[in-house]
PDB file of C-alpha atoms and ligand atoms in Angstrom:
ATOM      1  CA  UNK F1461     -10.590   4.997  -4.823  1.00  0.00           C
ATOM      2  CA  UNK F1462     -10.959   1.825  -2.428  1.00  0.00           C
ATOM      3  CA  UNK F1463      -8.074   0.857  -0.448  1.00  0.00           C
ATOM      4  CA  UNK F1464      -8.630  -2.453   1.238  1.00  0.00           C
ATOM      5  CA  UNK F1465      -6.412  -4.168   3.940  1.00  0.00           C
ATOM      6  CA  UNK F1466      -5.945  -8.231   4.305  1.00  0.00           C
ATOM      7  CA  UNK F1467      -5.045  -8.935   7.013  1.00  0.00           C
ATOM      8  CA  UNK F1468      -4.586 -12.542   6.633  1.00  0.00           C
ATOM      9  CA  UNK F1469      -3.975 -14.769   9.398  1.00  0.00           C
ATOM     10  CA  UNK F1470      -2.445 -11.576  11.471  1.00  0.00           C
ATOM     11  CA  UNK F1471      -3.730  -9.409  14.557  1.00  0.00           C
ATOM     12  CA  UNK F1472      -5.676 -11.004  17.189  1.00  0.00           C
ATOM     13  CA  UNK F1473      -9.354 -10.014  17.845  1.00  0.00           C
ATOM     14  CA  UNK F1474      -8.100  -7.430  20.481  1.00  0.00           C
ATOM     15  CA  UNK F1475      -5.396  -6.220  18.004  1.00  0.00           C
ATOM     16  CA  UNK F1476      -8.113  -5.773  15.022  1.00  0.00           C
ATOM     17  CA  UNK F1477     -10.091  -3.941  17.292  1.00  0.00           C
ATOM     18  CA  UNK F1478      -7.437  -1.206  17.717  1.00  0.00           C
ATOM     19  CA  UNK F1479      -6.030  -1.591  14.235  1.00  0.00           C
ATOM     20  CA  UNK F1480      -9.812  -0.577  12.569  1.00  0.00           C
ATOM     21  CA  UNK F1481     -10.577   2.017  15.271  1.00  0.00           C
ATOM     22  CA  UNK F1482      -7.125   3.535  14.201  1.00  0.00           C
ATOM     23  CA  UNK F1483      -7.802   3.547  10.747  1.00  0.00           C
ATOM     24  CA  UNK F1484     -11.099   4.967  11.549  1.00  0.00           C
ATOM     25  CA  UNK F1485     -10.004   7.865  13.349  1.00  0.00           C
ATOM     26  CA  UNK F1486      -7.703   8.478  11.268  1.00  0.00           C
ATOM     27  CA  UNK F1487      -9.952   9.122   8.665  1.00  0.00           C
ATOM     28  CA  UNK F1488     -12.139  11.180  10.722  1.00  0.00           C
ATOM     29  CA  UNK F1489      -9.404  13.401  12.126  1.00  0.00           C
ATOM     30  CA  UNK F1490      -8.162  13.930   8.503  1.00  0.00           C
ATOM     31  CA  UNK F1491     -11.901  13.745   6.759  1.00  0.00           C
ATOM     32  CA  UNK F1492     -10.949  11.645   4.207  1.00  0.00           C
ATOM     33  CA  UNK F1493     -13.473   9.653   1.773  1.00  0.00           C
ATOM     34  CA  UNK F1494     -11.924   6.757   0.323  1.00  0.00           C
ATOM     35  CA  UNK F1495     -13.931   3.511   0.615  1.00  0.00           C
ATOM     36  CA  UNK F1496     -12.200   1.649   3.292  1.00  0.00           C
ATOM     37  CA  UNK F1497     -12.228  -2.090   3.787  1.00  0.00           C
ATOM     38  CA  UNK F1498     -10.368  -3.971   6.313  1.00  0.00           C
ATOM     39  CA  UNK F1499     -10.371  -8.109   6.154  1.00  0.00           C
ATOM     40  CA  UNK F1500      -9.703  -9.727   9.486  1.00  0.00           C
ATOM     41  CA  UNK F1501      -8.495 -12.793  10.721  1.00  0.00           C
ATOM     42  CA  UNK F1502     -12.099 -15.186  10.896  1.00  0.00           C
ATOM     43  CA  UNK F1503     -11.871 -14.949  14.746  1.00  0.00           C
ATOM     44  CA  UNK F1504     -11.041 -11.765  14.911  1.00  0.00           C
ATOM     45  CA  UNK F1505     -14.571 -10.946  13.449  1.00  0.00           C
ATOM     46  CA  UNK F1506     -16.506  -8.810  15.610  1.00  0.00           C
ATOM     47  CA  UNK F1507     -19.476  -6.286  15.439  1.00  0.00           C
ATOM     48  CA  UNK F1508     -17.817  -2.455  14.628  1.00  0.00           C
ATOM     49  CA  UNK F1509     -19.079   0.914  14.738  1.00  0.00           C
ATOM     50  CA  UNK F1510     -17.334   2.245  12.427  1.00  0.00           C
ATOM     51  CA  UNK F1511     -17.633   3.597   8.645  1.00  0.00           C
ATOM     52  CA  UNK F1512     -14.622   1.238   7.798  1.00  0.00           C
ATOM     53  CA  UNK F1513     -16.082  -1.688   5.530  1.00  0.00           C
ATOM     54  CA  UNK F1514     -14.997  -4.851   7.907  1.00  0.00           C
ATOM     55  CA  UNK F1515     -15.560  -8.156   5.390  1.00  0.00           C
ATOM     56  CA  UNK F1516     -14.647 -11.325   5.840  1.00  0.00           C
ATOM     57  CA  UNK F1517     -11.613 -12.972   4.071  1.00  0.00           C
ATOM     58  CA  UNK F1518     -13.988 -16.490   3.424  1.00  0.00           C
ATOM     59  CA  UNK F1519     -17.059 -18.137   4.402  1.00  0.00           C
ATOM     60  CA  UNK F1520     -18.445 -21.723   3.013  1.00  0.00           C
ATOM     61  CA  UNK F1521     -21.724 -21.034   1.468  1.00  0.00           C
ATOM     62  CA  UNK F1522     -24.206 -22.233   3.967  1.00  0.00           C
ATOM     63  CA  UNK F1523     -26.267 -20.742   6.455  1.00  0.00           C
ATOM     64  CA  UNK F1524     -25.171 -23.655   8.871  1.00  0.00           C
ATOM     65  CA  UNK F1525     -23.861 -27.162   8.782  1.00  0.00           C
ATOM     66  CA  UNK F1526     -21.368 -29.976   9.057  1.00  0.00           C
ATOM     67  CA  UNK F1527     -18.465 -27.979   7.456  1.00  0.00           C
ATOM     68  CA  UNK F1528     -15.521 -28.556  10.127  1.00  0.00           C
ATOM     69  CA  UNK F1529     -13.136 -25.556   9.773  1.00  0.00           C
ATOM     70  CA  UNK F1530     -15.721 -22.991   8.148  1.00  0.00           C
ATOM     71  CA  UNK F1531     -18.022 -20.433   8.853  1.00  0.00           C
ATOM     72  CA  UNK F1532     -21.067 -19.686   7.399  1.00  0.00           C
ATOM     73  CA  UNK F1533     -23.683 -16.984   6.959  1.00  0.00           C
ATOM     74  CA  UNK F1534     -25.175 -17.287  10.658  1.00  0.00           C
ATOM     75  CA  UNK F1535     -21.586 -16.059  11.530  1.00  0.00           C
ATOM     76  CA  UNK F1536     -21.727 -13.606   9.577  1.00  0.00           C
ATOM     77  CA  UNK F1537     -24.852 -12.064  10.166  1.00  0.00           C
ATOM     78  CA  UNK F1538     -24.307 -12.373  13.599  1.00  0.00           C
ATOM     79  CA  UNK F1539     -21.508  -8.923  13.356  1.00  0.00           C
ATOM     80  CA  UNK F1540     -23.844  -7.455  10.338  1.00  0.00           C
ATOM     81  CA  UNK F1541     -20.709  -7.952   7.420  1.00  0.00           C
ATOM     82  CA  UNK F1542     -21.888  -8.077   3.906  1.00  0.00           C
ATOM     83  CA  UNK F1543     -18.477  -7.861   2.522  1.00  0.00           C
ATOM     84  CA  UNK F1544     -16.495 -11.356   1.215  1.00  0.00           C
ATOM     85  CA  UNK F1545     -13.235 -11.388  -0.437  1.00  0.00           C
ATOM     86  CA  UNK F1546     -13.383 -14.788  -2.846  1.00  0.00           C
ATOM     87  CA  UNK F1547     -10.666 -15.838  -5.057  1.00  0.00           C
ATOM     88  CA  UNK F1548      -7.686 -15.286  -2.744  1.00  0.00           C
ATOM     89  CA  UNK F1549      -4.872 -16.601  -4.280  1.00  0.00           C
ATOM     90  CA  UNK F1550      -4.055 -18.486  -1.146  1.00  0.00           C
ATOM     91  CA  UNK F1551      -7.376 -20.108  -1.039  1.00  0.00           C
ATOM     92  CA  UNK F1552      -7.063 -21.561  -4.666  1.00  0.00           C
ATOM     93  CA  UNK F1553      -3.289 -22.200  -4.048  1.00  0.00           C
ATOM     94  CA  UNK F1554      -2.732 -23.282  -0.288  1.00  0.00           C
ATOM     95  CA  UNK F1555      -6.172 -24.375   0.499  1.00  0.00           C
ATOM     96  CA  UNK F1556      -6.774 -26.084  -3.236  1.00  0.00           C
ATOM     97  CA  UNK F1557     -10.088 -24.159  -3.555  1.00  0.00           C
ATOM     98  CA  UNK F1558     -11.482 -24.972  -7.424  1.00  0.00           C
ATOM     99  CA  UNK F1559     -12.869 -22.539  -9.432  1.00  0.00           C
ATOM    100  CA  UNK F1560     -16.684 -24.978  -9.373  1.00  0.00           C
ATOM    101  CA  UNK F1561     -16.152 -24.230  -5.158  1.00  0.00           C
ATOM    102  CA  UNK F1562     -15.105 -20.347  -5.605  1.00  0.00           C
ATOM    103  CA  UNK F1563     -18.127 -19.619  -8.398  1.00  0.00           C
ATOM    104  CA  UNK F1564     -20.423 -21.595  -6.156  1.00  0.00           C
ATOM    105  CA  UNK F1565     -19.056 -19.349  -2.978  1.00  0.00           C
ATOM    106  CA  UNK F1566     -20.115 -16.268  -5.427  1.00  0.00           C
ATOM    107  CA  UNK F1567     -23.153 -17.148  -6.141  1.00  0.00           C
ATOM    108  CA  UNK F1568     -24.258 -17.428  -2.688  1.00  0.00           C
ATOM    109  CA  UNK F1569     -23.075 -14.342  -1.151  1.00  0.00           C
ATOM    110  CA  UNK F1570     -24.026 -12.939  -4.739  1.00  0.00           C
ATOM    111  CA  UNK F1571     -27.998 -13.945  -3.946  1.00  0.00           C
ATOM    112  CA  UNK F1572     -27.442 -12.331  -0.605  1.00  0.00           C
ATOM    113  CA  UNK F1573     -26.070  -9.005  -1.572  1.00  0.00           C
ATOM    114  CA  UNK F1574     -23.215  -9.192  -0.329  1.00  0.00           C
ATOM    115  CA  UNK F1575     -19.949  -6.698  -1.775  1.00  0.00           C
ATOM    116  CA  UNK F1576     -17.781  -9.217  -3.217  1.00  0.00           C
ATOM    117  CA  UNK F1577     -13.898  -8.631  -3.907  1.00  0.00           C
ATOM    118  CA  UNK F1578     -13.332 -11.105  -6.135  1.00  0.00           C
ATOM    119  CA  UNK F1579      -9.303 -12.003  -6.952  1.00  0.00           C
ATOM    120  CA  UNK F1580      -8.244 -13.211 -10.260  1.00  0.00           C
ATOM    121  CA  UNK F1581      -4.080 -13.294 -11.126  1.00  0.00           C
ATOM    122  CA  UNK F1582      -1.880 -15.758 -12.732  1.00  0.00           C
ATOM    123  CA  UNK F1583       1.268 -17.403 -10.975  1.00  0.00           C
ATOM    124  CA  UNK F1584       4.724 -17.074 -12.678  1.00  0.00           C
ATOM    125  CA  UNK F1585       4.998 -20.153 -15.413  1.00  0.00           C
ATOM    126  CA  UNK F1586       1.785 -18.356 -16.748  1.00  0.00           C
ATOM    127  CA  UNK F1587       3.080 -15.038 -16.781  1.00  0.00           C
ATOM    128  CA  UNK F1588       5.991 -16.570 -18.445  1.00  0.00           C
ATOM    129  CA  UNK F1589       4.168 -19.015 -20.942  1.00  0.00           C
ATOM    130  CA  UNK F1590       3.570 -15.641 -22.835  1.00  0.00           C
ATOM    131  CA  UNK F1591       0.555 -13.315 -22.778  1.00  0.00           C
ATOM    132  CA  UNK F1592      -1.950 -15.355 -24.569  1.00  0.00           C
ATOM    133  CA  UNK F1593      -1.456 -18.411 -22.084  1.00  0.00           C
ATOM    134  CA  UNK F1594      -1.622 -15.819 -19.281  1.00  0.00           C
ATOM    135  CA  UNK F1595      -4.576 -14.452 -20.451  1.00  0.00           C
ATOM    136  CA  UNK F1596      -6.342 -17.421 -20.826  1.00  0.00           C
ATOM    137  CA  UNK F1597      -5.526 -18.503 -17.495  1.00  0.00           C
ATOM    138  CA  UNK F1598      -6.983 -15.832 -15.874  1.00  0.00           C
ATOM    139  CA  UNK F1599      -9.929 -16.124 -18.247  1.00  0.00           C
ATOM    140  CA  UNK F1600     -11.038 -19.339 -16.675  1.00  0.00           C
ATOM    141  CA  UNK F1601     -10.681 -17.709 -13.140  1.00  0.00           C
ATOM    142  CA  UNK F1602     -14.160 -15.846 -14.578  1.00  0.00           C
ATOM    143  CA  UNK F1603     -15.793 -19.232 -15.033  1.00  0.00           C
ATOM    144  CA  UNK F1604     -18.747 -19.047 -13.389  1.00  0.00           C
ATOM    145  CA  UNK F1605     -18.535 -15.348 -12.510  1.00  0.00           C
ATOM    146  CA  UNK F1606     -21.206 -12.729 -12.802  1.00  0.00           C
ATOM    147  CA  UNK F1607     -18.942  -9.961 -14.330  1.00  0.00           C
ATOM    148  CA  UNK F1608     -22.402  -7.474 -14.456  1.00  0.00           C
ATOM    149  CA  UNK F1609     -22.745  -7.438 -10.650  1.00  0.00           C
ATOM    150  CA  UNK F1610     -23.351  -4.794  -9.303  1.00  0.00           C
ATOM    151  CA  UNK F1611     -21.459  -5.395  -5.691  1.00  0.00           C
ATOM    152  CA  UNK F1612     -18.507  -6.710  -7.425  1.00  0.00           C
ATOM    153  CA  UNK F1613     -14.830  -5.372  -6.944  1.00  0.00           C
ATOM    154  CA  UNK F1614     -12.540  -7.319  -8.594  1.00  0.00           C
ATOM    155  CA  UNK F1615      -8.728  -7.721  -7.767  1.00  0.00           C
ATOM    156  CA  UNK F1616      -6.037  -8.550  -9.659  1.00  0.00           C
ATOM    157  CA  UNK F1617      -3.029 -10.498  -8.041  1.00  0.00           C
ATOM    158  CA  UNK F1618      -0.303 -11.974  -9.401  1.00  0.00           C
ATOM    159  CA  UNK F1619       0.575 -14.734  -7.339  1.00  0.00           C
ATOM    160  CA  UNK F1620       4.255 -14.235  -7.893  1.00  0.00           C
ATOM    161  CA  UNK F1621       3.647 -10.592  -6.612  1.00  0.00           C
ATOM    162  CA  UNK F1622       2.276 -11.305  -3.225  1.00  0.00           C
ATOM    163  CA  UNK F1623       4.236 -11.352  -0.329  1.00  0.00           C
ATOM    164  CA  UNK F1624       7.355 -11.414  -2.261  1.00  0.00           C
ATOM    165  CA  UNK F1625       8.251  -7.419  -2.944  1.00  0.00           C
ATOM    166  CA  UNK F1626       8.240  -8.012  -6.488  1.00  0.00           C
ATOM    167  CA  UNK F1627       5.443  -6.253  -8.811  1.00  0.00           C
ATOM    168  CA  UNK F1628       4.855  -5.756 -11.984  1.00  0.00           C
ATOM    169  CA  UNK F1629       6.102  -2.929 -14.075  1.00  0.00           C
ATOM    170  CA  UNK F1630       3.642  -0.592 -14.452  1.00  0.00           C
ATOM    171  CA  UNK F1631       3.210  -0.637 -18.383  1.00  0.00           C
ATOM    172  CA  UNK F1632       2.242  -4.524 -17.270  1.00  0.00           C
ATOM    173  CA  UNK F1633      -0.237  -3.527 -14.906  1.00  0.00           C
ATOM    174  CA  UNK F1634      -1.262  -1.012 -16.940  1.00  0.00           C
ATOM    175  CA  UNK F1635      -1.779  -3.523 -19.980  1.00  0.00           C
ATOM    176  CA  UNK F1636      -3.097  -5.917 -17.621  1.00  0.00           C
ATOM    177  CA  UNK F1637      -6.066  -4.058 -16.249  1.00  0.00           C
ATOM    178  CA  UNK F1638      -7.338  -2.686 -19.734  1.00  0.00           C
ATOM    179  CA  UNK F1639      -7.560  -6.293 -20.581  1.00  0.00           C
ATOM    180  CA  UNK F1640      -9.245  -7.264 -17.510  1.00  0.00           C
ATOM    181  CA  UNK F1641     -11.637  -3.877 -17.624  1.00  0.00           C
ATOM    182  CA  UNK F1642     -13.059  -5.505 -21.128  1.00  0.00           C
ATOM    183  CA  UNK F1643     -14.066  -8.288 -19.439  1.00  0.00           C
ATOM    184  CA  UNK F1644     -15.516  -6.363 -16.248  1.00  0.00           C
ATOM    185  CA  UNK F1645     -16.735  -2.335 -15.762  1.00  0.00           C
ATOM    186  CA  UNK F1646     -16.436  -3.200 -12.096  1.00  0.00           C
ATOM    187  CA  UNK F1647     -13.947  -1.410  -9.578  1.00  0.00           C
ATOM    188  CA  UNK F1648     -10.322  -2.920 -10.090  1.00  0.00           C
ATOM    189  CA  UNK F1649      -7.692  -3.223  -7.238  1.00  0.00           C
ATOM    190  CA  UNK F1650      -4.431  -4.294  -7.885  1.00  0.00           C
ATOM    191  CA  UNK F1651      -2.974  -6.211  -4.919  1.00  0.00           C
ATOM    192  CA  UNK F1652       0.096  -7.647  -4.448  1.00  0.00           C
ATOM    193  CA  UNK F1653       3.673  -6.179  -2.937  1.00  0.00           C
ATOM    194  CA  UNK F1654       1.971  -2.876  -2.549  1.00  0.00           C
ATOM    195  CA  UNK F1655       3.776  -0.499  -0.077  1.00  0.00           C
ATOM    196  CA  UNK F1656       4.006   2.957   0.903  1.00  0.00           C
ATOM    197  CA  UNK F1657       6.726   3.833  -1.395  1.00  0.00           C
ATOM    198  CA  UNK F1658       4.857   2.456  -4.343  1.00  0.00           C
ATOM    199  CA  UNK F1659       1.489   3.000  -3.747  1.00  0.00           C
ATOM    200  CA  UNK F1660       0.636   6.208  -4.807  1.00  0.00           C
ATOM    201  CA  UNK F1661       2.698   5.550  -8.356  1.00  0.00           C
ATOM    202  CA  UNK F1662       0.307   2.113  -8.760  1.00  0.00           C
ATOM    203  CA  UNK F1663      -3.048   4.396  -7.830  1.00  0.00           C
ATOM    204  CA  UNK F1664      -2.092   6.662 -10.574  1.00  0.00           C
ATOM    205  CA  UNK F1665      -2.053   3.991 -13.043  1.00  0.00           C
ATOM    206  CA  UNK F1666      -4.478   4.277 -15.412  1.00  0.00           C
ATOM    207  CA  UNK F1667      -7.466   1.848 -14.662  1.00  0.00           C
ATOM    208  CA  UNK F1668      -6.165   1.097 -11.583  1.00  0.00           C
ATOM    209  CA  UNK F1669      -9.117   1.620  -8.824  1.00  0.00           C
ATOM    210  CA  UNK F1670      -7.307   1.194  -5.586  1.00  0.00           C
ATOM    211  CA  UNK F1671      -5.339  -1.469  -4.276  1.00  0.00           C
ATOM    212  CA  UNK F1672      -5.985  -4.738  -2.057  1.00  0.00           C
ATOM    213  CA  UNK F1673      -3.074  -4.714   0.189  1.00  0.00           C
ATOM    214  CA  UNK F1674      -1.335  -7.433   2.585  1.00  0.00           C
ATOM    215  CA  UNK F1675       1.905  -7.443   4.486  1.00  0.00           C
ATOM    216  CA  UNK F1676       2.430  -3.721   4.593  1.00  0.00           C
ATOM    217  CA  UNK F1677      -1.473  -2.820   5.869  1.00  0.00           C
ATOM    218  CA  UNK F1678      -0.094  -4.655   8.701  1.00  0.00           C
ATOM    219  CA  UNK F1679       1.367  -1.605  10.520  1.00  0.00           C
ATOM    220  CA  UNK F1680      -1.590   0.561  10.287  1.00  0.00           C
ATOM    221  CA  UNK F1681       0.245   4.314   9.957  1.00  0.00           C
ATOM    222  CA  UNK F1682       1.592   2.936   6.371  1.00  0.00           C
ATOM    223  CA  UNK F1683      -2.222   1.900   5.675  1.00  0.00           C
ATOM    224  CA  UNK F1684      -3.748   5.167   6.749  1.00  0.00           C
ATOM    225  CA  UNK F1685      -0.781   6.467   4.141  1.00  0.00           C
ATOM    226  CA  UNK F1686      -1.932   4.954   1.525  1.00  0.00           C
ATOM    227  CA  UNK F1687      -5.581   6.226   2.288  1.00  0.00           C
ATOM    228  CA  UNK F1688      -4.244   9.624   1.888  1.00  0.00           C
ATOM    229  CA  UNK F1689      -2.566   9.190  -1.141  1.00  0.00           C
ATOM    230  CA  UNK F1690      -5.662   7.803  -2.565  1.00  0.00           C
ATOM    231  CA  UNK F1691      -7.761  11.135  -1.319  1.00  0.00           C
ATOM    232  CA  UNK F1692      -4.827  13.046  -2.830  1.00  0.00           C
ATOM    233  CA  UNK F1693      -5.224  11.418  -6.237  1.00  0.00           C
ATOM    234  CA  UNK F1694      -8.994  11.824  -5.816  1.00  0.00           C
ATOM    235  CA  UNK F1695      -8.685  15.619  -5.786  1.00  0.00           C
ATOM    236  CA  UNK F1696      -6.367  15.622  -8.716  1.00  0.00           C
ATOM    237  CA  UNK F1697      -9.580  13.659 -11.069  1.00  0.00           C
TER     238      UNK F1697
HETATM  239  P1  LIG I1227       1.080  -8.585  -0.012  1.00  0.00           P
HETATM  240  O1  LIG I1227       0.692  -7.140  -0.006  1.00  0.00           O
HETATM  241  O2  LIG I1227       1.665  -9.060   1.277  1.00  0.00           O
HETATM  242  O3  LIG I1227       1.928  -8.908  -1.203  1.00  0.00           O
HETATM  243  O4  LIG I1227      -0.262  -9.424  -0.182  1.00  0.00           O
HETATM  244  C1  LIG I1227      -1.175  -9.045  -1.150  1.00  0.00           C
HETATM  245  C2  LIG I1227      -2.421  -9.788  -0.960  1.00  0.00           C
HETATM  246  O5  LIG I1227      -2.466 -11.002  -1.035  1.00  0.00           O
HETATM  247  C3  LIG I1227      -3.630  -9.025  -0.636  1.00  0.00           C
HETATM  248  O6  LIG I1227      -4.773  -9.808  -0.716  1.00  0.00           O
END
């Protein structure tokens, strides 16, 4: 199972520093082995010792440049992460990103080998527009997508479902994700709402992966939580 935390625009450099050495001893002390990932703030970015996969939530893709505002590979490099999340639904949403910019953005850290969690997920006129316009919607969110690769983790996020406690049923999910795992063999999270008191049920589902997880990774004890119920439904495979 992969459990991943975004951390958004949360936690100072200082505070990420204690938040992933937390997680990490927490998964020492309890020898669990879930795959891990924790997605700072960009200036909380820093070089960790740790078995924790620390990725960064964007990057323009350029080594360098004239790109006010962004980071690039140099930046990356320079604290050894090889892990991108691409596709946030904030990025395309808040930040206008276009799927040309986003499959662009993949390609690049795609050539460089980098793990890619890669978000797809509908906002709620789709969802409403019926299953077939939903569908298609997220279809173009593939545009430009290498589905085959082999670092890919794909997440699915309903927009309506993040940051607002609402979720999907789980027959949706469910339904959802065998639709999505035609399309893709890779690893797939579902993110959005996820909590303690719902996580374990969502990890359960079937084709369900792990989960990509925002506002509740924030306080790390419910995070580490959610690890264990992951290792728990590990054992039970
Ligand atoms: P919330 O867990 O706060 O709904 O956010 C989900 C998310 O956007 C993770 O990338």
């Amino acid at each position: 199972m992969i459990v991943a935390a975004n951390l958004k625009t949360n936690l100072t450099r200082k505070e990420t520093r204690e938040y992933v050495n937390a997680v990490e001893n927490f998964a020492l002390t309890n020898s669990l082995t879930q795959d891990i990932f924790v997605f700072p703030a960009t200036s909380s970015l820093d070089t960790f010792e740790t078995k924790v996969t620390v990725g960064a939530q964007n990057a323009y893709a350029v080594q360098n440049g004239a790109f006010t505002g962004e980071i690039g590979l140099d930046h990356l490099d320079e604290f050894g992460i090889k892990t991108i999340l691409i596709g946030h639904s904030e990025r395309r949403h808040i930040l206008g990103e276009t799927q040309e910019l986003i499959a662009q953005k993949f390609n690049y850290f795609k050539e460089l080998g980098f793990t890619i969690i890669y978000c797809v997920g509908e906002p709620l006129e789709k969802r409403e527009a019926g299953t077939e316009r939903m569908m298609e919607y997220i279809d173009a969110q593939y545009e430009g997508i290498d589905t085959n690769y082999e670092k890919l983790i794909i997440a699915y996020e309903p927009v309506w479902a993040i940051g607002t406690g609402l979720t999907p049923t789980n027959e949706d999910i469910v339904a959802i994700h065998t639709e999505l795992k035609k399309k893709s063999l890779s690893p797939l999270l579902y993110g959005g709402s996820v909590k303690v008191n719902n996580a374990q049920e969502i990890m359960a589902l079937e084709n369900v992966d792990g989960v990509l997880v925002g506002s509740a990774a924030l306080k790390v004890e419910d995070f580490c939580q959610m690890v264990t119920f992951a290792e728990e439904l590990d054992k039970l495979v």
